[in-house]
């Protein structure tokens, strides 16, 4: 197999250099590569910081109050230093959550940092105050829960589905 003409040209250039020149060329390559890596590193670092800022300043709303919702609230509060809006249907559960810092009906051993959680029984308020909406409820209750919420309000939000099951009425 014959080497390509480009390969021959490079080989000729390299063979015409003395050791000092070859070493200088090698150092120039190292400097250029280091510079490019540094620029790439700075760019990636800047993008990561911007992403973290956007993620941390995005307000999360969570709709649902069962075991699955309680677990996700706990994870969101532990993984990020942020506040969240949480829709809980029953007022009694909200009272206990605020006072005792756990969900009395589901996953009661899980501690909830209520200082960083806006808990409300007003689903519209939670949606209005949030950028990203986590849907965390059985599928059978989804339609009923969102019934009074204007479609215009929902159009401006990003939804993350953690819905359990399918809605039989909409499968045909």
PDB file of C-alpha atoms in Angstrom:
ATOM      1  CA  UNK A   1       0.000   0.000   0.000  1.00  0.00           C
ATOM      2  CA  UNK A   2       1.425   3.362  -1.050  1.00  0.00           C
ATOM      3  CA  UNK A   3       1.370   6.304   1.361  1.00  0.00           C
ATOM      4  CA  UNK A   4      -0.741   9.271   0.289  1.00  0.00           C
ATOM      5  CA  UNK A   5       0.988  12.336  -1.232  1.00  0.00           C
ATOM      6  CA  UNK A   6       0.019  14.403   1.836  1.00  0.00           C
ATOM      7  CA  UNK A   7       1.698  11.851   4.074  1.00  0.00           C
ATOM      8  CA  UNK A   8       4.839  11.993   1.900  1.00  0.00           C
ATOM      9  CA  UNK A   9       4.921  15.817   2.091  1.00  0.00           C
ATOM     10  CA  UNK A  10       4.700  15.758   5.888  1.00  0.00           C
ATOM     11  CA  UNK A  11       7.354  13.073   6.069  1.00  0.00           C
ATOM     12  CA  UNK A  12       9.609  15.131   3.772  1.00  0.00           C
ATOM     13  CA  UNK A  13       9.109  18.248   5.898  1.00  0.00           C
ATOM     14  CA  UNK A  14       9.828  16.338   9.091  1.00  0.00           C
ATOM     15  CA  UNK A  15      12.903  14.607   7.657  1.00  0.00           C
ATOM     16  CA  UNK A  16      14.334  17.971   6.471  1.00  0.00           C
ATOM     17  CA  UNK A  17      14.276  19.365   9.993  1.00  0.00           C
ATOM     18  CA  UNK A  18      17.085  19.091  12.478  1.00  0.00           C
ATOM     19  CA  UNK A  19      16.307  17.927  16.003  1.00  0.00           C
ATOM     20  CA  UNK A  20      15.980  21.474  17.362  1.00  0.00           C
ATOM     21  CA  UNK A  21      13.582  22.527  14.632  1.00  0.00           C
ATOM     22  CA  UNK A  22      11.578  19.357  15.013  1.00  0.00           C
ATOM     23  CA  UNK A  23      11.366  19.916  18.778  1.00  0.00           C
ATOM     24  CA  UNK A  24      10.237  23.552  18.237  1.00  0.00           C
ATOM     25  CA  UNK A  25       7.535  22.366  15.813  1.00  0.00           C
ATOM     26  CA  UNK A  26       6.460  19.768  18.365  1.00  0.00           C
ATOM     27  CA  UNK A  27       6.208  22.456  21.087  1.00  0.00           C
ATOM     28  CA  UNK A  28       4.161  24.708  18.804  1.00  0.00           C
ATOM     29  CA  UNK A  29       1.729  21.836  18.244  1.00  0.00           C
ATOM     30  CA  UNK A  30       1.489  21.235  21.999  1.00  0.00           C
ATOM     31  CA  UNK A  31       0.846  24.951  22.641  1.00  0.00           C
ATOM     32  CA  UNK A  32      -1.871  25.075  19.962  1.00  0.00           C
ATOM     33  CA  UNK A  33      -3.538  21.928  21.295  1.00  0.00           C
ATOM     34  CA  UNK A  34      -3.351  23.256  24.872  1.00  0.00           C
ATOM     35  CA  UNK A  35      -4.877  26.566  23.785  1.00  0.00           C
ATOM     36  CA  UNK A  36      -7.726  24.820  21.937  1.00  0.00           C
ATOM     37  CA  UNK A  37      -8.393  22.517  24.906  1.00  0.00           C
ATOM     38  CA  UNK A  38      -8.449  25.512  27.268  1.00  0.00           C
ATOM     39  CA  UNK A  39     -10.914  27.382  24.993  1.00  0.00           C
ATOM     40  CA  UNK A  40     -13.099  24.279  24.747  1.00  0.00           C
ATOM     41  CA  UNK A  41     -12.931  23.786  28.505  1.00  0.00           C
ATOM     42  CA  UNK A  42     -13.914  27.423  29.165  1.00  0.00           C
ATOM     43  CA  UNK A  43     -16.792  27.191  26.693  1.00  0.00           C
ATOM     44  CA  UNK A  44     -18.098  23.970  28.216  1.00  0.00           C
ATOM     45  CA  UNK A  45     -17.718  25.360  31.722  1.00  0.00           C
ATOM     46  CA  UNK A  46     -19.635  28.524  30.771  1.00  0.00           C
ATOM     47  CA  UNK A  47     -22.419  26.456  29.191  1.00  0.00           C
ATOM     48  CA  UNK A  48     -22.626  24.240  32.278  1.00  0.00           C
ATOM     49  CA  UNK A  49     -22.898  27.285  34.559  1.00  0.00           C
ATOM     50  CA  UNK A  50     -25.627  28.782  32.338  1.00  0.00           C
ATOM     51  CA  UNK A  51     -27.513  25.468  32.350  1.00  0.00           C
ATOM     52  CA  UNK A  52     -27.259  25.189  36.138  1.00  0.00           C
ATOM     53  CA  UNK A  53     -28.468  28.775  36.538  1.00  0.00           C
ATOM     54  CA  UNK A  54     -31.454  28.164  34.273  1.00  0.00           C
ATOM     55  CA  UNK A  55     -32.185  24.874  36.048  1.00  0.00           C
ATOM     56  CA  UNK A  56     -31.918  26.407  39.513  1.00  0.00           C
ATOM     57  CA  UNK A  57     -33.964  29.491  38.655  1.00  0.00           C
ATOM     58  CA  UNK A  58     -36.702  27.494  36.931  1.00  0.00           C
ATOM     59  CA  UNK A  59     -39.625  27.165  39.301  1.00  0.00           C
ATOM     60  CA  UNK A  60     -40.998  23.658  39.595  1.00  0.00           C
ATOM     61  CA  UNK A  61     -44.630  22.865  40.256  1.00  0.00           C
ATOM     62  CA  UNK A  62     -45.638  19.376  41.264  1.00  0.00           C
ATOM     63  CA  UNK A  63     -49.226  18.151  40.928  1.00  0.00           C
ATOM     64  CA  UNK A  64     -50.106  15.163  43.085  1.00  0.00           C
ATOM     65  CA  UNK A  65     -49.877  14.177  46.726  1.00  0.00           C
ATOM     66  CA  UNK A  66     -49.560  10.401  46.890  1.00  0.00           C
ATOM     67  CA  UNK A  67     -46.520   8.272  47.687  1.00  0.00           C
ATOM     68  CA  UNK A  68     -44.995   8.775  44.246  1.00  0.00           C
ATOM     69  CA  UNK A  69     -45.455  12.577  44.423  1.00  0.00           C
ATOM     70  CA  UNK A  70     -44.071  12.715  47.968  1.00  0.00           C
ATOM     71  CA  UNK A  71     -40.990  10.756  46.900  1.00  0.00           C
ATOM     72  CA  UNK A  72     -40.381  13.075  43.929  1.00  0.00           C
ATOM     73  CA  UNK A  73     -40.799  16.191  46.095  1.00  0.00           C
ATOM     74  CA  UNK A  74     -38.257  14.798  48.542  1.00  0.00           C
ATOM     75  CA  UNK A  75     -35.787  13.995  45.742  1.00  0.00           C
ATOM     76  CA  UNK A  76     -36.183  17.423  44.108  1.00  0.00           C
ATOM     77  CA  UNK A  77     -35.611  19.184  47.417  1.00  0.00           C
ATOM     78  CA  UNK A  78     -32.565  17.051  48.267  1.00  0.00           C
ATOM     79  CA  UNK A  79     -30.861  17.211  44.880  1.00  0.00           C
ATOM     80  CA  UNK A  80     -31.061  20.963  44.336  1.00  0.00           C
ATOM     81  CA  UNK A  81     -31.023  24.058  46.492  1.00  0.00           C
ATOM     82  CA  UNK A  82     -34.364  25.358  45.261  1.00  0.00           C
ATOM     83  CA  UNK A  83     -37.978  26.044  46.121  1.00  0.00           C
ATOM     84  CA  UNK A  84     -40.915  24.165  44.617  1.00  0.00           C
ATOM     85  CA  UNK A  85     -44.682  24.637  44.403  1.00  0.00           C
ATOM     86  CA  UNK A  86     -46.676  21.571  45.397  1.00  0.00           C
ATOM     87  CA  UNK A  87     -50.384  20.994  44.783  1.00  0.00           C
ATOM     88  CA  UNK A  88     -51.947  18.819  47.472  1.00  0.00           C
ATOM     89  CA  UNK A  89     -55.675  18.168  47.244  1.00  0.00           C
ATOM     90  CA  UNK A  90     -56.613  17.826  50.944  1.00  0.00           C
ATOM     91  CA  UNK A  91     -56.345  20.822  53.289  1.00  0.00           C
ATOM     92  CA  UNK A  92     -55.802  18.536  56.318  1.00  0.00           C
ATOM     93  CA  UNK A  93     -52.780  16.988  54.633  1.00  0.00           C
ATOM     94  CA  UNK A  94     -51.399  20.480  53.910  1.00  0.00           C
ATOM     95  CA  UNK A  95     -51.776  21.473  57.555  1.00  0.00           C
ATOM     96  CA  UNK A  96     -49.940  18.358  58.764  1.00  0.00           C
ATOM     97  CA  UNK A  97     -47.256  18.780  56.096  1.00  0.00           C
ATOM     98  CA  UNK A  98     -46.561  22.337  57.222  1.00  0.00           C
ATOM     99  CA  UNK A  99     -46.577  21.524  60.939  1.00  0.00           C
ATOM    100  CA  UNK A 100     -44.929  18.110  61.061  1.00  0.00           C
ATOM    101  CA  UNK A 101     -42.908  18.218  57.802  1.00  0.00           C
ATOM    102  CA  UNK A 102     -44.149  14.901  56.450  1.00  0.00           C
ATOM    103  CA  UNK A 103     -47.086  13.673  54.392  1.00  0.00           C
ATOM    104  CA  UNK A 104     -49.530  12.126  56.885  1.00  0.00           C
ATOM    105  CA  UNK A 105     -51.250   9.941  54.277  1.00  0.00           C
ATOM    106  CA  UNK A 106     -48.375   8.632  52.156  1.00  0.00           C
ATOM    107  CA  UNK A 107     -44.697   7.912  52.755  1.00  0.00           C
ATOM    108  CA  UNK A 108     -45.029   9.452  56.198  1.00  0.00           C
ATOM    109  CA  UNK A 109     -41.424   8.651  57.165  1.00  0.00           C
ATOM    110  CA  UNK A 110     -40.077  10.998  54.453  1.00  0.00           C
ATOM    111  CA  UNK A 111     -39.023  14.402  55.798  1.00  0.00           C
ATOM    112  CA  UNK A 112     -40.157  17.331  53.612  1.00  0.00           C
ATOM    113  CA  UNK A 113     -38.391  20.691  53.894  1.00  0.00           C
ATOM    114  CA  UNK A 114     -41.514  22.851  54.017  1.00  0.00           C
ATOM    115  CA  UNK A 115     -39.433  26.027  54.302  1.00  0.00           C
ATOM    116  CA  UNK A 116     -38.593  25.558  50.620  1.00  0.00           C
ATOM    117  CA  UNK A 117     -42.001  24.232  49.571  1.00  0.00           C
ATOM    118  CA  UNK A 118     -45.060  26.292  48.721  1.00  0.00           C
ATOM    119  CA  UNK A 119     -47.873  23.833  49.421  1.00  0.00           C
ATOM    120  CA  UNK A 120     -51.295  24.766  48.097  1.00  0.00           C
ATOM    121  CA  UNK A 121     -54.667  23.188  47.407  1.00  0.00           C
ATOM    122  CA  UNK A 122     -55.161  25.689  44.556  1.00  0.00           C
ATOM    123  CA  UNK A 123     -53.931  23.906  41.421  1.00  0.00           C
ATOM    124  CA  UNK A 124     -54.185  27.058  39.325  1.00  0.00           C
ATOM    125  CA  UNK A 125     -51.925  28.975  41.748  1.00  0.00           C
ATOM    126  CA  UNK A 126     -49.294  26.225  41.604  1.00  0.00           C
ATOM    127  CA  UNK A 127     -49.355  26.176  37.798  1.00  0.00           C
ATOM    128  CA  UNK A 128     -49.249  29.983  37.508  1.00  0.00           C
ATOM    129  CA  UNK A 129     -46.195  30.224  39.786  1.00  0.00           C
ATOM    130  CA  UNK A 130     -44.269  27.434  38.032  1.00  0.00           C
ATOM    131  CA  UNK A 131     -42.268  27.071  34.809  1.00  0.00           C
ATOM    132  CA  UNK A 132     -41.988  23.282  34.796  1.00  0.00           C
ATOM    133  CA  UNK A 133     -44.947  21.165  35.889  1.00  0.00           C
ATOM    134  CA  UNK A 134     -44.440  17.610  37.122  1.00  0.00           C
ATOM    135  CA  UNK A 135     -47.608  15.560  36.689  1.00  0.00           C
ATOM    136  CA  UNK A 136     -47.407  12.977  39.466  1.00  0.00           C
ATOM    137  CA  UNK A 137     -50.784  11.329  39.913  1.00  0.00           C
ATOM    138  CA  UNK A 138     -52.690   8.318  38.645  1.00  0.00           C
ATOM    139  CA  UNK A 139     -53.853   8.859  35.067  1.00  0.00           C
ATOM    140  CA  UNK A 140     -57.483   8.355  36.061  1.00  0.00           C
ATOM    141  CA  UNK A 141     -57.391  11.626  38.077  1.00  0.00           C
ATOM    142  CA  UNK A 142     -55.480  13.770  35.590  1.00  0.00           C
ATOM    143  CA  UNK A 143     -58.469  15.049  33.612  1.00  0.00           C
ATOM    144  CA  UNK A 144     -60.464  15.878  36.733  1.00  0.00           C
ATOM    145  CA  UNK A 145     -57.511  17.644  38.391  1.00  0.00           C
ATOM    146  CA  UNK A 146     -56.843  19.899  35.376  1.00  0.00           C
ATOM    147  CA  UNK A 147     -60.503  20.540  34.509  1.00  0.00           C
ATOM    148  CA  UNK A 148     -60.710  24.127  35.828  1.00  0.00           C
ATOM    149  CA  UNK A 149     -57.304  25.235  34.536  1.00  0.00           C
ATOM    150  CA  UNK A 150     -57.450  27.441  31.410  1.00  0.00           C
ATOM    151  CA  UNK A 151     -55.687  25.957  28.374  1.00  0.00           C
ATOM    152  CA  UNK A 152     -53.868  29.267  27.782  1.00  0.00           C
ATOM    153  CA  UNK A 153     -52.143  28.885  31.140  1.00  0.00           C
ATOM    154  CA  UNK A 154     -51.028  25.342  30.305  1.00  0.00           C
ATOM    155  CA  UNK A 155     -49.594  26.296  26.888  1.00  0.00           C
ATOM    156  CA  UNK A 156     -46.758  28.327  28.388  1.00  0.00           C
ATOM    157  CA  UNK A 157     -45.528  25.532  30.670  1.00  0.00           C
ATOM    158  CA  UNK A 158     -43.168  22.593  30.209  1.00  0.00           C
ATOM    159  CA  UNK A 159     -44.590  19.298  31.457  1.00  0.00           C
ATOM    160  CA  UNK A 160     -42.737  16.348  32.912  1.00  0.00           C
ATOM    161  CA  UNK A 161     -44.916  13.281  33.125  1.00  0.00           C
ATOM    162  CA  UNK A 162     -44.619  10.907  36.031  1.00  0.00           C
ATOM    163  CA  UNK A 163     -48.230   9.830  35.533  1.00  0.00           C
ATOM    164  CA  UNK A 164     -49.060   6.280  36.536  1.00  0.00           C
ATOM    165  CA  UNK A 165     -51.145   4.276  34.077  1.00  0.00           C
ATOM    166  CA  UNK A 166     -53.249   5.188  31.053  1.00  0.00           C
ATOM    167  CA  UNK A 167     -56.668   6.780  30.732  1.00  0.00           C
ATOM    168  CA  UNK A 168     -58.964   4.129  29.203  1.00  0.00           C
ATOM    169  CA  UNK A 169     -61.344   6.729  27.684  1.00  0.00           C
ATOM    170  CA  UNK A 170     -58.537   8.118  25.521  1.00  0.00           C
ATOM    171  CA  UNK A 171     -56.964   4.881  24.283  1.00  0.00           C
ATOM    172  CA  UNK A 172     -59.402   4.245  21.417  1.00  0.00           C
TER     173      UNK A 172
END
